[in-house]
Short mmCIF file of C-alpha atoms in Angstrom, two decimals:
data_model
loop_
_atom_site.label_atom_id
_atom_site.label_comp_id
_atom_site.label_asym_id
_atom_site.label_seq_id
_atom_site.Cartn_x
_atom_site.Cartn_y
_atom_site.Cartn_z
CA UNK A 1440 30.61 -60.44 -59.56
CA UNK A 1441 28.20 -60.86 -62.34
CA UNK A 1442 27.78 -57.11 -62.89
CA UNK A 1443 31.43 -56.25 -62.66
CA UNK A 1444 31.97 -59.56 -65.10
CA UNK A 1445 29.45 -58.00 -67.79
CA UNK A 1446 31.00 -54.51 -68.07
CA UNK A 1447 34.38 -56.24 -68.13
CA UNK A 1448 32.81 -58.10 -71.22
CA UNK A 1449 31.16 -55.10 -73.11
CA UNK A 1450 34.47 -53.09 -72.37
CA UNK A 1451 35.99 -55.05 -75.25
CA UNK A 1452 33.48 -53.35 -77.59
CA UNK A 1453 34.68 -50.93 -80.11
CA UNK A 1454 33.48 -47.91 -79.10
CA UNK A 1455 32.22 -47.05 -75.01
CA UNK A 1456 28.35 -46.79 -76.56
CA UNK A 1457 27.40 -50.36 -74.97
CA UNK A 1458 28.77 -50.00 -72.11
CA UNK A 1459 26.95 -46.23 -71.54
CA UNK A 1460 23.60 -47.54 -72.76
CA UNK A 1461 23.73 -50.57 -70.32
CA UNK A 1462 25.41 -48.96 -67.03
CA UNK A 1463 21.99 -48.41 -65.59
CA UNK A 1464 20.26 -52.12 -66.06
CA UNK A 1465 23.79 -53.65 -64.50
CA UNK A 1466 24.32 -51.44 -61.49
CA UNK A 1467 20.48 -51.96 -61.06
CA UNK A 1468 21.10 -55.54 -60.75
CA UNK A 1469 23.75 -55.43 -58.94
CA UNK A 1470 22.24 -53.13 -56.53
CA UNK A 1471 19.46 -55.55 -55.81
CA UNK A 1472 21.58 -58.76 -55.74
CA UNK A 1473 23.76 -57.25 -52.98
CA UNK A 1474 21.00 -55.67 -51.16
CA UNK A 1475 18.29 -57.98 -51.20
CA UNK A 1476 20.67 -61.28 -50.78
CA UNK A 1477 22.49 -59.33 -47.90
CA UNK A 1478 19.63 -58.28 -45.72
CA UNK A 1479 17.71 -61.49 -45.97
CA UNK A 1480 20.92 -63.19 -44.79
CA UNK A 1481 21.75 -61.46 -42.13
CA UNK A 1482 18.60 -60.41 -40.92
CA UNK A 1483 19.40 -56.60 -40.95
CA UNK A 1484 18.52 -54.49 -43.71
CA UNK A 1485 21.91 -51.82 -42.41
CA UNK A 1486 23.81 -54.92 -43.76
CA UNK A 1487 21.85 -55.02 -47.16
CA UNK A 1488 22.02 -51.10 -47.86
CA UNK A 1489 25.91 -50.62 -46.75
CA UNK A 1490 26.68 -53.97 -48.94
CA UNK A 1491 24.82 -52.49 -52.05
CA UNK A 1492 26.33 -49.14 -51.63
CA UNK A 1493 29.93 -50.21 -51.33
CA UNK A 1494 29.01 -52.71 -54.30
CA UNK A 1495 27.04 -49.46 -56.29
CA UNK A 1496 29.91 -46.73 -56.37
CA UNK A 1497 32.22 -49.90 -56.87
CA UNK A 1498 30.64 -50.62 -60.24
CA UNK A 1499 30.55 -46.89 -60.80
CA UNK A 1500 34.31 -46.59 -60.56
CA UNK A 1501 35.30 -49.80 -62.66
CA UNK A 1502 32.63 -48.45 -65.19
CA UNK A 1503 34.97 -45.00 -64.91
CA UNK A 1504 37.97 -46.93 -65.37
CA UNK A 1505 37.02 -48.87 -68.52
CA UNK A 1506 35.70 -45.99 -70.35
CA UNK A 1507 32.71 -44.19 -69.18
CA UNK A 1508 32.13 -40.71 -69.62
CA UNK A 1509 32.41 -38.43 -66.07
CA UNK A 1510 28.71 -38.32 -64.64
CA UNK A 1511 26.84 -35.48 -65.76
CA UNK A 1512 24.84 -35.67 -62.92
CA UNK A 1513 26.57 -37.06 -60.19
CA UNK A 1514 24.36 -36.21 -57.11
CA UNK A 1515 21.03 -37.55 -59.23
CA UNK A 1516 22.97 -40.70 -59.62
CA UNK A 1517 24.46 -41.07 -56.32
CA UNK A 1518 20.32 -40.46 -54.81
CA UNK A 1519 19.26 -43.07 -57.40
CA UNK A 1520 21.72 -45.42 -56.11
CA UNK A 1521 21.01 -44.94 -52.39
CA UNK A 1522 17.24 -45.38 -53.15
CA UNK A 1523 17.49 -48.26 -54.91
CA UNK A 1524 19.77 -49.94 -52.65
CA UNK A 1525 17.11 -49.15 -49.67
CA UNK A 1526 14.42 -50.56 -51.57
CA UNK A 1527 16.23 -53.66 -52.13
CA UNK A 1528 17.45 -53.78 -48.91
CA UNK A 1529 13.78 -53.88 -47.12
CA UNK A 1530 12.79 -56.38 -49.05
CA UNK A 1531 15.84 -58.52 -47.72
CA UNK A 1532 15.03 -57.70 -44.16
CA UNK A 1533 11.19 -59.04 -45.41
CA UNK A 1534 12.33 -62.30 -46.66
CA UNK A 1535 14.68 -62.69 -42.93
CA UNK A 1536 11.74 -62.13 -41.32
CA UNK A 1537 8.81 -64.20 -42.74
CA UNK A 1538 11.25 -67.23 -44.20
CA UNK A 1539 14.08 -66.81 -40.65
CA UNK A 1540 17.02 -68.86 -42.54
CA UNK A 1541 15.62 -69.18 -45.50
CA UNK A 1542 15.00 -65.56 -46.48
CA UNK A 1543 18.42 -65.75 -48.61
CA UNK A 1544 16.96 -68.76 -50.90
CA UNK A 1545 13.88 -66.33 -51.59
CA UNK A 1546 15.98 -63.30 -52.01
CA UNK A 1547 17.89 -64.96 -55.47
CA UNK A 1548 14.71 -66.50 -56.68
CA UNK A 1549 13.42 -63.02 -56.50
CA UNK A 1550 16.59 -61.95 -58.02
CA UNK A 1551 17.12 -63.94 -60.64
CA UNK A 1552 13.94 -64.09 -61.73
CA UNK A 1553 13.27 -59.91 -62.12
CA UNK A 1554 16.93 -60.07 -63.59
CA UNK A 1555 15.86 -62.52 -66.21
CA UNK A 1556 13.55 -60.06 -67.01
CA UNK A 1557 14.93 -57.06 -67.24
CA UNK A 1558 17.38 -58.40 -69.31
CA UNK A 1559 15.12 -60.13 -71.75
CA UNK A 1560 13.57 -57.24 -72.28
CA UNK A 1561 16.97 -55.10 -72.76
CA UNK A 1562 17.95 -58.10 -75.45
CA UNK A 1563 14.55 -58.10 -76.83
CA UNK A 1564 12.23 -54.35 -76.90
CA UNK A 1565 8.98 -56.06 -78.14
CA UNK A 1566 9.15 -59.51 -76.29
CA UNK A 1567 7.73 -58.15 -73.21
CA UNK A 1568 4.74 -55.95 -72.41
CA UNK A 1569 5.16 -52.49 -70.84
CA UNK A 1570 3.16 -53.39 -67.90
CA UNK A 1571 4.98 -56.38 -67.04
CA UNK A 1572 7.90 -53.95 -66.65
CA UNK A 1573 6.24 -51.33 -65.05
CA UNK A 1574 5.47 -54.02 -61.78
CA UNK A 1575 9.77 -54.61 -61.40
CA UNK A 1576 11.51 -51.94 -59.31
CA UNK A 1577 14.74 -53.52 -60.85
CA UNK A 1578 13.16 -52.07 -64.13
CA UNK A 1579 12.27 -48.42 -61.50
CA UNK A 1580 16.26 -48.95 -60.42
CA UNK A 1581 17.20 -49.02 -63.80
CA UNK A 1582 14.99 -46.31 -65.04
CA UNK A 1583 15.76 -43.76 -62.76
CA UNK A 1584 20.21 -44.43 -62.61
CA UNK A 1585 20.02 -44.81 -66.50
CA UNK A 1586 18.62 -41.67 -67.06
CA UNK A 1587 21.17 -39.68 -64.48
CA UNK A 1588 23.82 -41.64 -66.08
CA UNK A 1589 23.21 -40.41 -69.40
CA UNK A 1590 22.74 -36.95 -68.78
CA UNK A 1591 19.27 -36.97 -70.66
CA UNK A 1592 17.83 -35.17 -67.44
CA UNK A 1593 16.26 -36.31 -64.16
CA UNK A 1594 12.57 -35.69 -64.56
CA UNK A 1595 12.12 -39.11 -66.20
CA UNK A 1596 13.51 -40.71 -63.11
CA UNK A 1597 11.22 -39.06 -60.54
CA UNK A 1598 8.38 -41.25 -60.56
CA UNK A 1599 10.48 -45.01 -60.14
CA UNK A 1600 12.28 -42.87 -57.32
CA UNK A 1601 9.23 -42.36 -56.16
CA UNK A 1602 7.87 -45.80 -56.55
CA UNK A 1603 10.95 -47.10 -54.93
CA UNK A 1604 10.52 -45.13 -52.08
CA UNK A 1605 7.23 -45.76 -51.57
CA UNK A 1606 7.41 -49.81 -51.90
CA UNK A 1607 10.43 -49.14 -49.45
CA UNK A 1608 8.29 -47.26 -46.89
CA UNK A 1609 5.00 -49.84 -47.38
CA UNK A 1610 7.62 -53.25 -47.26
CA UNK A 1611 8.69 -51.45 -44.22
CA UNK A 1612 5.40 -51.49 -42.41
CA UNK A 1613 5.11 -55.31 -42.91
CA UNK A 1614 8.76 -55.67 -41.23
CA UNK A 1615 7.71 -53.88 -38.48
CA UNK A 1616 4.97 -55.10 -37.65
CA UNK A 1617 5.69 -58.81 -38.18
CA UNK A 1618 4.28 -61.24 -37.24
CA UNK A 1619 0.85 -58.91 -38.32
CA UNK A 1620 -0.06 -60.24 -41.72
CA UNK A 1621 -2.50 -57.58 -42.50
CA UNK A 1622 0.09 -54.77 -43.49
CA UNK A 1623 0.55 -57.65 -46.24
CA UNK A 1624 -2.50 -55.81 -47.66
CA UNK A 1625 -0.68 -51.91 -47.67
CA UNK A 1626 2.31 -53.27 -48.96
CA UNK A 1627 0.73 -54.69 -51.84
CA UNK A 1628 -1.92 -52.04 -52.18
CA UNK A 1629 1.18 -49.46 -52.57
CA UNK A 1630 3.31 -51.81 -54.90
CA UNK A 1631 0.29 -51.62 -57.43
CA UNK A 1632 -0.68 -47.98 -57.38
CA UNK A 1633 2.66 -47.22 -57.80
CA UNK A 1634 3.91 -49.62 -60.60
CA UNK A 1635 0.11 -48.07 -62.37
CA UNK A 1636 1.94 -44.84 -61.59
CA UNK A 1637 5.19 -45.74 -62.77
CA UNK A 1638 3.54 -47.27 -66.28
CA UNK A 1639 1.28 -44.02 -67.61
CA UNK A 1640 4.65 -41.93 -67.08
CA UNK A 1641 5.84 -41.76 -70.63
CA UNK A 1642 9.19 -44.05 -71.43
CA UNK A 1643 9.58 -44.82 -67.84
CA UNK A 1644 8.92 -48.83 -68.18
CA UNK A 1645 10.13 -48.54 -72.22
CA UNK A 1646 13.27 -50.91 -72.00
CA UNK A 1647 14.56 -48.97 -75.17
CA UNK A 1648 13.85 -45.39 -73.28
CA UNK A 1649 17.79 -44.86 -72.94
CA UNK A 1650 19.20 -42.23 -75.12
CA UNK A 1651 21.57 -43.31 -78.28
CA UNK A 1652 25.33 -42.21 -77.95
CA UNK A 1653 28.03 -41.79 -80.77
CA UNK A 1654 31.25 -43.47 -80.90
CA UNK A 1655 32.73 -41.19 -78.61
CA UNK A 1656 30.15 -41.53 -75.71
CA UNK A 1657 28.10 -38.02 -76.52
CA UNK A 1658 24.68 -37.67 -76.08
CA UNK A 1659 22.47 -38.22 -79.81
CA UNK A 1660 19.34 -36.06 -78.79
CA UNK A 1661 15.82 -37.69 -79.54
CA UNK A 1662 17.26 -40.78 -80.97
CA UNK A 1663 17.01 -44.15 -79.45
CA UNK A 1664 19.07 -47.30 -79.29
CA UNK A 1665 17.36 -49.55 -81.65
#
């Protein structure tokens, strides 16, 4: 509800240019609330991605319906969301396995705290370091369905796609092999190299990478939002 409650709130804005530049950090968090929380509850990461989905093009459409502009790249958005949602979903089925009821409590520490985050550093640019960022797939989630969202082209997004995939696929090792600890050591090993990855790709951690938009919601090339 939290998601759908902040787009509500930046829908009373003057002009739709909040709500565009923000889409992308709110369906990311909502994507990883639903997912993660969902899977570590129920035990099955299925549960987590379906949730997130449903919860993903939900937030898409009320976004649609309070002003944003059609998607100018629909299918890159729609990939970003099923990837993220994944992602977040494996780490759910983690939690359920190495915490058995208690997964869910772990699930919205782990959410709240990488929200907190990404949010601080959306409120405040220069508070946070780059690196720090570069470690949070909610920052890859947000990266990768911003930049679809605002039409500012998809190569930017490759590489947290590609970090979300790859955390997916290492987090995925550990759940299958459970009660092994030693895959421990892969998925950390890949969550590294990738957020290393992720951080020397130019504006792909930058909080303040999204592109500026005019009143009416089109596109200011090579100007940011601050």
């Amino acid at each position: 509800m939290a998601p759908a409650l902040a787009m509500l709130q930046l829908a009373d804005a003057a002009a739709p240019a909040p709500l565009v530049a923000v889409v992308g950090p709110v369906l990311a968090v909502g994507l990883m609330g639903v997912a993660m929380i969902a899977a570590a509850a129920a035990g099955r990461m299925w549960i987590g991605v379906a949730l997130a989905l449903l919860a993903g093009f939900g937030l898409l459409i009320l976004a649609r319906a309070l002003g944003l502009p059609p998607l100018p790249h629909p299918l890159s958005t729609g990939f970003a969301v099923v990837i993220a949602s994944i992602s977040f979903a494996v780490r759910g089925a983690l939690f359920a396995k190495s915490a058995s009821d208690k997964g869910w409590l772990i699930a919205v520490s782990v959410v709240a705290g990488e929200t907190a985050i990404l949010f601080t550093a959306a409120a405040m640019p220069e508070a946070l370091p780059d690196w720090l960022l570069a470690l949070l797939p909610a920052q890859w989630a947000s990266t990768a369905i911003q930049t679809a969202i605002s039409g500012s082209g998809t190569q930017a997004a490759i590489w947290p796609l590609f970090a979300l995939a790859g955390t997916a696929a290492a987090t995925l090792v550990v759940v299958r092999l459970w009660p092994r600890r030693w895959p421990y050591l892969i998925m950390f090993s890949a969550w590294l190299a990738l957020s290393a990855l992720v951080w020397h790709q130019p504006g792909a951690s930058s909080p303040d990478a999204a592109p500026a938009f005019a009143a009416d919601g089109v596109l200011l090339e090579g100007k940011s939002l601050n």
